[in-house]
Amino acid sequence: MESLLTLAPPAGRLIVFGDIHGCFDEMLRLLGRIAPTPDDLVIAVGDIVRKGPEPLRCLELWRDRGYLAVVGNNEEKLLATPWWRRLFLPAGDRAVLRRPDLVQFIESWPVVIDLPEAGATIVHGGLLPHMNLTARDVEAHRADLIRLRWLRRTNGSWERVPKGKQQEGDVLWPSVWDGERTVLYGHTPLREPRVEPRAIGLDTGCVYGGSLTAAIREEKAWRLVSEPARRAYSSRQGLQ
């Protein structure tokens, strides 16, 4: 797996999907509304698997259509499941792990996809302020970039706050992101997309009964399209 994949802008649109989490019906409906063409580039922000009903079908469609993705924390969790615990996983996750071709597909995903000429970067969690987008730096901060939500200022530098450990004074990373790129990310489920001058949060909690959101860049501007969830498939985490 490459840590950093750098691409030229597509001839058509750049289309970035938020966290899918096995929500195949919503994904298919949203793709139908967007109608990607061969000139478009379609990328997922990770977390295609786990929690939802049909991760296997989602992965098969994503691979068969030649779409791209960055790795999310739920892909890492799934692939790291010890053999003795796999029997207790939901059926959809067990089905994915029984498919070496789909495991290999997930293992091929980078941590970051960067499109410098389009001014866009795709990552699952987020980017650290002042970091350089080099393969070396991305690999060094791999865990942070996949899981980033909250930041804390410590000894003059920003550090990731582990989940559930945030304190007064901590900030969400997009509020202090100062890079040149517009970063499209997931991981932090919100009722509505979070749009900032240089960051767009696309996890609108489809698997929790929210919606599935995609950002579409055409004519140098972004527009957002959302598809409501048919129902809540998981109640493990509420929407913020």
PDB file of C-alpha atoms in Angstrom:
ATOM      1  CA  MET A   1       0.000   0.000   0.000  1.00  0.00           C
ATOM      2  CA  GLU A   2       1.290   3.440  -0.920  1.00  0.00           C
ATOM      3  CA  SER A   3       1.076   6.023   1.829  1.00  0.00           C
ATOM      4  CA  LEU A   4       0.562   8.884  -0.618  1.00  0.00           C
ATOM      5  CA  LEU A   5      -0.930   8.689  -4.103  1.00  0.00           C
ATOM      6  CA  THR A   6      -0.515  11.828  -6.215  1.00  0.00           C
ATOM      7  CA  LEU A   7      -2.789  12.192  -9.233  1.00  0.00           C
ATOM      8  CA  ALA A   8      -3.428  14.617 -12.063  1.00  0.00           C
ATOM      9  CA  PRO A   9      -6.926  16.118 -12.175  1.00  0.00           C
ATOM     10  CA  PRO A  10      -9.495  14.133 -14.166  1.00  0.00           C
ATOM     11  CA  ALA A  11     -10.762  15.231 -17.554  1.00  0.00           C
ATOM     12  CA  GLY A  12     -14.244  15.346 -16.053  1.00  0.00           C
ATOM     13  CA  ARG A  13     -15.481  15.748 -12.505  1.00  0.00           C
ATOM     14  CA  LEU A  14     -13.824  14.863  -9.222  1.00  0.00           C
ATOM     15  CA  ILE A  15     -16.403  13.017  -7.099  1.00  0.00           C
ATOM     16  CA  VAL A  16     -15.671  12.221  -3.444  1.00  0.00           C
ATOM     17  CA  PHE A  17     -17.955   9.993  -1.349  1.00  0.00           C
ATOM     18  CA  GLY A  18     -18.276  10.130   2.421  1.00  0.00           C
ATOM     19  CA  ASP A  19     -18.279   7.096   4.744  1.00  0.00           C
ATOM     20  CA  ILE A  20     -20.365   4.327   3.115  1.00  0.00           C
ATOM     21  CA  HIS A  21     -20.224   1.663   5.870  1.00  0.00           C
ATOM     22  CA  GLY A  22     -21.874  -1.057   3.821  1.00  0.00           C
ATOM     23  CA  CYS A  23     -24.931   1.050   2.911  1.00  0.00           C
ATOM     24  CA  PHE A  24     -25.233  -0.417  -0.580  1.00  0.00           C
ATOM     25  CA  ASP A  25     -28.731   0.796  -1.484  1.00  0.00           C
ATOM     26  CA  GLU A  26     -27.962   4.409  -0.568  1.00  0.00           C
ATOM     27  CA  MET A  27     -24.619   4.244  -2.362  1.00  0.00           C
ATOM     28  CA  LEU A  28     -26.257   2.898  -5.503  1.00  0.00           C
ATOM     29  CA  ARG A  29     -28.979   5.545  -5.465  1.00  0.00           C
ATOM     30  CA  LEU A  30     -26.466   8.345  -4.979  1.00  0.00           C
ATOM     31  CA  LEU A  31     -24.295   7.022  -7.796  1.00  0.00           C
ATOM     32  CA  GLY A  32     -27.391   6.918  -9.980  1.00  0.00           C
ATOM     33  CA  ARG A  33     -28.154  10.551  -9.235  1.00  0.00           C
ATOM     34  CA  ILE A  34     -24.571  11.659  -9.911  1.00  0.00           C
ATOM     35  CA  ALA A  35     -24.135   9.390 -12.964  1.00  0.00           C
ATOM     36  CA  PRO A  36     -20.306   9.255 -13.148  1.00  0.00           C
ATOM     37  CA  THR A  37     -18.828   9.075 -16.650  1.00  0.00           C
ATOM     38  CA  PRO A  38     -15.513   7.511 -17.758  1.00  0.00           C
ATOM     39  CA  ASP A  39     -13.952  11.003 -17.598  1.00  0.00           C
ATOM     40  CA  ASP A  40     -14.845  11.421 -13.905  1.00  0.00           C
ATOM     41  CA  LEU A  41     -12.671  10.351 -10.981  1.00  0.00           C
ATOM     42  CA  VAL A  42     -14.586   8.782  -8.083  1.00  0.00           C
ATOM     43  CA  ILE A  43     -12.908   8.443  -4.670  1.00  0.00           C
ATOM     44  CA  ALA A  44     -14.200   7.284  -1.262  1.00  0.00           C
ATOM     45  CA  VAL A  45     -12.871   8.736   1.999  1.00  0.00           C
ATOM     46  CA  GLY A  46     -12.632   5.264   3.550  1.00  0.00           C
ATOM     47  CA  ASP A  47     -14.857   3.289   5.929  1.00  0.00           C
ATOM     48  CA  ILE A  48     -16.636   1.473   3.150  1.00  0.00           C
ATOM     49  CA  VAL A  49     -16.826  -1.540   5.466  1.00  0.00           C
ATOM     50  CA  ARG A  50     -18.270  -2.438   8.909  1.00  0.00           C
ATOM     51  CA  LYS A  51     -21.491  -1.502  10.741  1.00  0.00           C
ATOM     52  CA  GLY A  52     -23.754  -1.523   7.669  1.00  0.00           C
ATOM     53  CA  PRO A  53     -25.571  -4.373   5.922  1.00  0.00           C
ATOM     54  CA  GLU A  54     -23.684  -5.033   2.672  1.00  0.00           C
ATOM     55  CA  PRO A  55     -19.969  -4.155   2.776  1.00  0.00           C
ATOM     56  CA  LEU A  56     -19.095  -6.963   0.353  1.00  0.00           C
ATOM     57  CA  ARG A  57     -21.382  -5.647  -2.395  1.00  0.00           C
ATOM     58  CA  CYS A  58     -20.093  -2.113  -1.827  1.00  0.00           C
ATOM     59  CA  LEU A  59     -16.482  -3.237  -2.218  1.00  0.00           C
ATOM     60  CA  GLU A  60     -17.258  -5.330  -5.289  1.00  0.00           C
ATOM     61  CA  LEU A  61     -18.952  -2.420  -7.044  1.00  0.00           C
ATOM     62  CA  TRP A  62     -16.197   0.026  -6.068  1.00  0.00           C
ATOM     63  CA  ARG A  63     -13.500  -2.307  -7.387  1.00  0.00           C
ATOM     64  CA  ASP A  64     -15.330  -3.403 -10.528  1.00  0.00           C
ATOM     65  CA  ARG A  65     -15.994   0.188 -11.575  1.00  0.00           C
ATOM     66  CA  GLY A  66     -12.374   1.179 -11.027  1.00  0.00           C
ATOM     67  CA  TYR A  67     -13.143   3.695  -8.293  1.00  0.00           C
ATOM     68  CA  LEU A  68     -10.494   4.707  -5.745  1.00  0.00           C
ATOM     69  CA  ALA A  69     -10.464   4.989  -1.952  1.00  0.00           C
ATOM     70  CA  VAL A  70      -8.240   5.971   0.948  1.00  0.00           C
ATOM     71  CA  VAL A  71      -8.009   3.631   3.908  1.00  0.00           C
ATOM     72  CA  GLY A  72     -10.219   4.304   6.931  1.00  0.00           C
ATOM     73  CA  ASN A  73      -9.930   3.178  10.515  1.00  0.00           C
ATOM     74  CA  ASN A  74     -12.676   0.599   9.960  1.00  0.00           C
ATOM     75  CA  GLU A  75     -10.759  -1.064   7.133  1.00  0.00           C
ATOM     76  CA  GLU A  76      -7.755  -1.259   9.448  1.00  0.00           C
ATOM     77  CA  LYS A  77      -9.883  -2.704  12.268  1.00  0.00           C
ATOM     78  CA  LEU A  78     -11.439  -5.317  10.014  1.00  0.00           C
ATOM     79  CA  LEU A  79      -8.176  -6.550   8.516  1.00  0.00           C
ATOM     80  CA  ALA A  80      -6.513  -6.616  11.941  1.00  0.00           C
ATOM     81  CA  THR A  81      -9.204  -8.845  13.492  1.00  0.00           C
ATOM     82  CA  PRO A  82      -7.523 -11.951  14.977  1.00  0.00           C
ATOM     83  CA  TRP A  83      -8.616 -15.237  13.399  1.00  0.00           C
ATOM     84  CA  TRP A  84     -10.272 -16.425  16.607  1.00  0.00           C
ATOM     85  CA  ARG A  85     -12.532 -13.355  16.745  1.00  0.00           C
ATOM     86  CA  ARG A  86     -13.608 -13.466  13.110  1.00  0.00           C
ATOM     87  CA  LEU A  87     -16.281 -16.059  13.878  1.00  0.00           C
ATOM     88  CA  PHE A  88     -18.063 -13.472  16.031  1.00  0.00           C
ATOM     89  CA  LEU A  89     -18.093 -10.719  13.411  1.00  0.00           C
ATOM     90  CA  PRO A  90     -21.303  -9.765  11.575  1.00  0.00           C
ATOM     91  CA  ALA A  91     -21.990 -11.839   8.488  1.00  0.00           C
ATOM     92  CA  GLY A  92     -21.105  -9.021   6.083  1.00  0.00           C
ATOM     93  CA  ASP A  93     -17.666  -8.522   7.609  1.00  0.00           C
ATOM     94  CA  ARG A  94     -16.982 -12.271   7.643  1.00  0.00           C
ATOM     95  CA  ALA A  95     -17.918 -12.402   3.957  1.00  0.00           C
ATOM     96  CA  VAL A  96     -15.367  -9.689   3.132  1.00  0.00           C
ATOM     97  CA  LEU A  97     -12.583 -11.455   5.028  1.00  0.00           C
ATOM     98  CA  ARG A  98     -13.323 -14.699   3.165  1.00  0.00           C
ATOM     99  CA  ARG A  99     -12.558 -12.927  -0.109  1.00  0.00           C
ATOM    100  CA  PRO A 100      -8.779 -12.624  -0.693  1.00  0.00           C
ATOM    101  CA  ASP A 101      -9.421 -10.470  -3.759  1.00  0.00           C
ATOM    102  CA  LEU A 102     -11.327  -7.888  -1.708  1.00  0.00           C
ATOM    103  CA  VAL A 103      -8.791  -7.981   1.119  1.00  0.00           C
ATOM    104  CA  GLN A 104      -6.091  -7.309  -1.466  1.00  0.00           C
ATOM    105  CA  PHE A 105      -8.180  -4.463  -2.872  1.00  0.00           C
ATOM    106  CA  ILE A 106      -8.422  -2.812   0.552  1.00  0.00           C
ATOM    107  CA  GLU A 107      -4.712  -3.337   1.195  1.00  0.00           C
ATOM    108  CA  SER A 108      -3.945  -1.392  -1.998  1.00  0.00           C
ATOM    109  CA  TRP A 109      -5.579   1.818  -0.749  1.00  0.00           C
ATOM    110  CA  PRO A 110      -3.287   4.712   0.199  1.00  0.00           C
ATOM    111  CA  VAL A 111      -3.630   6.849   3.309  1.00  0.00           C
ATOM    112  CA  VAL A 112      -3.830  10.086   1.295  1.00  0.00           C
ATOM    113  CA  ILE A 113      -4.762  10.880  -2.302  1.00  0.00           C
ATOM    114  CA  ASP A 114      -3.470  14.270  -3.390  1.00  0.00           C
ATOM    115  CA  LEU A 115      -4.474  16.177  -6.521  1.00  0.00           C
ATOM    116  CA  PRO A 116      -2.235  19.275  -6.469  1.00  0.00           C
ATOM    117  CA  GLU A 117      -3.506  20.777  -9.727  1.00  0.00           C
ATOM    118  CA  ALA A 118      -7.097  20.417  -8.542  1.00  0.00           C
ATOM    119  CA  GLY A 119      -6.196  21.849  -5.131  1.00  0.00           C
ATOM    120  CA  ALA A 120      -7.739  18.851  -3.358  1.00  0.00           C
ATOM    121  CA  THR A 121      -6.585  16.209  -0.903  1.00  0.00           C
ATOM    122  CA  ILE A 122      -8.587  13.183   0.258  1.00  0.00           C
ATOM    123  CA  VAL A 123      -7.940  11.533   3.638  1.00  0.00           C
ATOM    124  CA  HIS A 124     -10.106   9.618   6.083  1.00  0.00           C
ATOM    125  CA  GLY A 125      -9.492  11.458   9.373  1.00  0.00           C
ATOM    126  CA  GLY A 126      -7.709  14.708   8.587  1.00  0.00           C
ATOM    127  CA  LEU A 127      -4.384  16.476   8.198  1.00  0.00           C
ATOM    128  CA  LEU A 128      -2.156  17.993  10.857  1.00  0.00           C
ATOM    129  CA  PRO A 129      -1.473  21.746  10.623  1.00  0.00           C
ATOM    130  CA  HIS A 130       1.849  22.631   8.974  1.00  0.00           C
ATOM    131  CA  MET A 131       2.542  19.050   7.849  1.00  0.00           C
ATOM    132  CA  ASN A 132       4.204  18.443   4.499  1.00  0.00           C
ATOM    133  CA  LEU A 133       2.400  16.212   2.032  1.00  0.00           C
ATOM    134  CA  THR A 134       5.278  13.845   1.352  1.00  0.00           C
ATOM    135  CA  ALA A 135       5.140  10.062   1.434  1.00  0.00           C
ATOM    136  CA  ARG A 136       7.577  10.063   4.342  1.00  0.00           C
ATOM    137  CA  ASP A 137       5.504  12.469   6.456  1.00  0.00           C
ATOM    138  CA  VAL A 138       2.238  10.734   5.600  1.00  0.00           C
ATOM    139  CA  GLU A 139       3.652   7.366   6.674  1.00  0.00           C
ATOM    140  CA  ALA A 140       5.126   8.867   9.851  1.00  0.00           C
ATOM    141  CA  HIS A 141       1.700  10.255  10.820  1.00  0.00           C
ATOM    142  CA  ARG A 142      -0.363   7.379   9.416  1.00  0.00           C
ATOM    143  CA  ALA A 143      -2.349   6.663  12.592  1.00  0.00           C
ATOM    144  CA  ASP A 144      -3.074  10.367  13.115  1.00  0.00           C
ATOM    145  CA  LEU A 145      -4.288  10.963   9.558  1.00  0.00           C
ATOM    146  CA  ILE A 146      -6.640   7.977   9.631  1.00  0.00           C
ATOM    147  CA  ARG A 147      -8.132   8.771  13.073  1.00  0.00           C
ATOM    148  CA  LEU A 148      -7.818  12.540  13.464  1.00  0.00           C
ATOM    149  CA  ARG A 149     -10.696  14.526  14.969  1.00  0.00           C
ATOM    150  CA  TRP A 150      -9.563  16.680  17.882  1.00  0.00           C
ATOM    151  CA  LEU A 151      -6.272  18.540  18.310  1.00  0.00           C
ATOM    152  CA  ARG A 152      -4.548  19.855  21.400  1.00  0.00           C
ATOM    153  CA  ARG A 153      -1.826  22.477  21.549  1.00  0.00           C
ATOM    154  CA  THR A 154       1.091  20.992  23.509  1.00  0.00           C
ATOM    155  CA  ASN A 155       4.510  22.645  23.853  1.00  0.00           C
ATOM    156  CA  GLY A 156       3.871  24.822  20.833  1.00  0.00           C
ATOM    157  CA  SER A 157       2.710  22.067  18.467  1.00  0.00           C
ATOM    158  CA  TRP A 158      -0.584  20.375  17.665  1.00  0.00           C
ATOM    159  CA  GLU A 159      -1.149  16.769  18.725  1.00  0.00           C
ATOM    160  CA  ARG A 160      -4.021  14.385  18.041  1.00  0.00           C
ATOM    161  CA  VAL A 161      -6.365  13.818  20.965  1.00  0.00           C
ATOM    162  CA  PRO A 162      -7.449  10.147  21.261  1.00  0.00           C
ATOM    163  CA  LYS A 163     -11.154   9.438  20.910  1.00  0.00           C
ATOM    164  CA  GLY A 164     -13.072  10.264  24.082  1.00  0.00           C
ATOM    165  CA  LYS A 165     -10.168  12.162  25.657  1.00  0.00           C
ATOM    166  CA  GLN A 166     -10.950  15.692  24.458  1.00  0.00           C
ATOM    167  CA  GLN A 167     -10.852  18.525  26.992  1.00  0.00           C
ATOM    168  CA  GLU A 168     -11.780  22.191  27.104  1.00  0.00           C
ATOM    169  CA  GLY A 169      -9.551  24.079  24.699  1.00  0.00           C
ATOM    170  CA  ASP A 170      -9.177  21.211  22.220  1.00  0.00           C
ATOM    171  CA  VAL A 171     -10.265  22.021  18.660  1.00  0.00           C
ATOM    172  CA  LEU A 172     -11.490  20.093  15.656  1.00  0.00           C
ATOM    173  CA  TRP A 173      -8.623  19.911  13.187  1.00  0.00           C
ATOM    174  CA  PRO A 174     -10.389  21.668  10.225  1.00  0.00           C
ATOM    175  CA  SER A 175     -10.665  24.864  12.287  1.00  0.00           C
ATOM    176  CA  VAL A 176      -6.859  25.239  12.333  1.00  0.00           C
ATOM    177  CA  TRP A 177      -5.934  23.608   9.013  1.00  0.00           C
ATOM    178  CA  ASP A 178      -3.820  26.129   7.128  1.00  0.00           C
ATOM    179  CA  GLY A 179      -2.638  24.216   4.058  1.00  0.00           C
ATOM    180  CA  GLU A 180      -3.098  25.144   0.422  1.00  0.00           C
ATOM    181  CA  ARG A 181      -5.400  22.241  -0.454  1.00  0.00           C
ATOM    182  CA  THR A 182      -9.091  21.758   0.201  1.00  0.00           C
ATOM    183  CA  VAL A 183      -9.188  18.585   2.290  1.00  0.00           C
ATOM    184  CA  LEU A 184     -12.120  16.204   1.858  1.00  0.00           C
ATOM    185  CA  TYR A 185     -12.495  13.839   4.786  1.00  0.00           C
ATOM    186  CA  GLY A 186     -14.845  11.546   6.709  1.00  0.00           C
ATOM    187  CA  HIS A 187     -14.571   9.815  10.082  1.00  0.00           C
ATOM    188  CA  THR A 188     -16.465  12.465  12.114  1.00  0.00           C
ATOM    189  CA  PRO A 189     -20.209  11.801  11.655  1.00  0.00           C
ATOM    190  CA  LEU A 190     -22.301  14.963  11.495  1.00  0.00           C
ATOM    191  CA  ARG A 191     -25.921  15.639  10.634  1.00  0.00           C
ATOM    192  CA  GLU A 192     -24.874  17.986   7.851  1.00  0.00           C
ATOM    193  CA  PRO A 193     -21.637  18.271   5.829  1.00  0.00           C
ATOM    194  CA  ARG A 194     -19.061  20.482   7.559  1.00  0.00           C
ATOM    195  CA  VAL A 195     -17.894  23.082   5.047  1.00  0.00           C
ATOM    196  CA  GLU A 196     -14.910  25.299   5.858  1.00  0.00           C
ATOM    197  CA  PRO A 197     -12.743  27.441   3.578  1.00  0.00           C
ATOM    198  CA  ARG A 198     -10.189  24.626   3.169  1.00  0.00           C
ATOM    199  CA  ALA A 199     -11.971  21.485   4.378  1.00  0.00           C
ATOM    200  CA  ILE A 200     -15.198  19.593   3.670  1.00  0.00           C
ATOM    201  CA  GLY A 201     -16.427  16.916   6.084  1.00  0.00           C
ATOM    202  CA  LEU A 202     -18.459  14.293   4.223  1.00  0.00           C
ATOM    203  CA  ASP A 203     -19.458  11.775   6.897  1.00  0.00           C
ATOM    204  CA  THR A 204     -23.145  12.490   7.421  1.00  0.00           C
ATOM    205  CA  GLY A 205     -23.821   9.229   9.229  1.00  0.00           C
ATOM    206  CA  CYS A 206     -25.685   7.167   6.667  1.00  0.00           C
ATOM    207  CA  VAL A 207     -25.210   4.005   8.727  1.00  0.00           C
ATOM    208  CA  TYR A 208     -26.710   5.784  11.776  1.00  0.00           C
ATOM    209  CA  GLY A 209     -29.819   6.851   9.879  1.00  0.00           C
ATOM    210  CA  GLY A 210     -28.440  10.135   8.515  1.00  0.00           C
ATOM    211  CA  SER A 211     -27.473  10.404   4.870  1.00  0.00           C
ATOM    212  CA  LEU A 212     -24.734   9.530   2.400  1.00  0.00           C
ATOM    213  CA  THR A 213     -23.003  12.612   1.007  1.00  0.00           C
ATOM    214  CA  ALA A 214     -20.726  13.182  -1.981  1.00  0.00           C
ATOM    215  CA  ALA A 215     -18.812  16.300  -3.015  1.00  0.00           C
ATOM    216  CA  ILE A 216     -18.544  17.030  -6.734  1.00  0.00           C
ATOM    217  CA  ARG A 217     -15.938  19.385  -8.167  1.00  0.00           C
ATOM    218  CA  GLU A 218     -16.883  20.827 -11.520  1.00  0.00           C
ATOM    219  CA  GLU A 219     -15.806  24.116 -13.055  1.00  0.00           C
ATOM    220  CA  LYS A 220     -13.461  24.686 -10.078  1.00  0.00           C
ATOM    221  CA  ALA A 221     -16.308  24.737  -7.550  1.00  0.00           C
ATOM    222  CA  TRP A 222     -17.667  22.132  -5.119  1.00  0.00           C
ATOM    223  CA  ARG A 223     -21.295  21.152  -4.753  1.00  0.00           C
ATOM    224  CA  LEU A 224     -22.714  18.614  -2.313  1.00  0.00           C
ATOM    225  CA  VAL A 225     -25.311  15.913  -2.954  1.00  0.00           C
ATOM    226  CA  SER A 226     -26.852  13.768  -0.204  1.00  0.00           C
ATOM    227  CA  GLU A 227     -29.007  10.647  -0.214  1.00  0.00           C
ATOM    228  CA  PRO A 228     -31.097   9.958   2.928  1.00  0.00           C
ATOM    229  CA  ALA A 229     -30.604   6.628   4.655  1.00  0.00           C
ATOM    230  CA  ARG A 230     -33.428   4.123   4.327  1.00  0.00           C
ATOM    231  CA  ARG A 231     -33.090   3.446   8.059  1.00  0.00           C
ATOM    232  CA  ALA A 232     -30.532   3.347  10.868  1.00  0.00           C
ATOM    233  CA  TYR A 233     -28.372   0.238  10.540  1.00  0.00           C
ATOM    234  CA  SER A 234     -26.273   0.891  13.637  1.00  0.00           C
ATOM    235  CA  SER A 235     -26.930   2.743  16.878  1.00  0.00           C
ATOM    236  CA  ARG A 236     -23.420   2.507  18.300  1.00  0.00           C
ATOM    237  CA  GLN A 237     -22.711   6.188  17.734  1.00  0.00           C
ATOM    238  CA  GLY A 238     -25.073   9.121  17.442  1.00  0.00           C
ATOM    239  CA  LEU A 239     -24.738  12.007  15.044  1.00  0.00           C
ATOM    240  CA  GLN A 240     -23.193  15.230  16.329  1.00  0.00           C
TER     241      GLN A 240
END
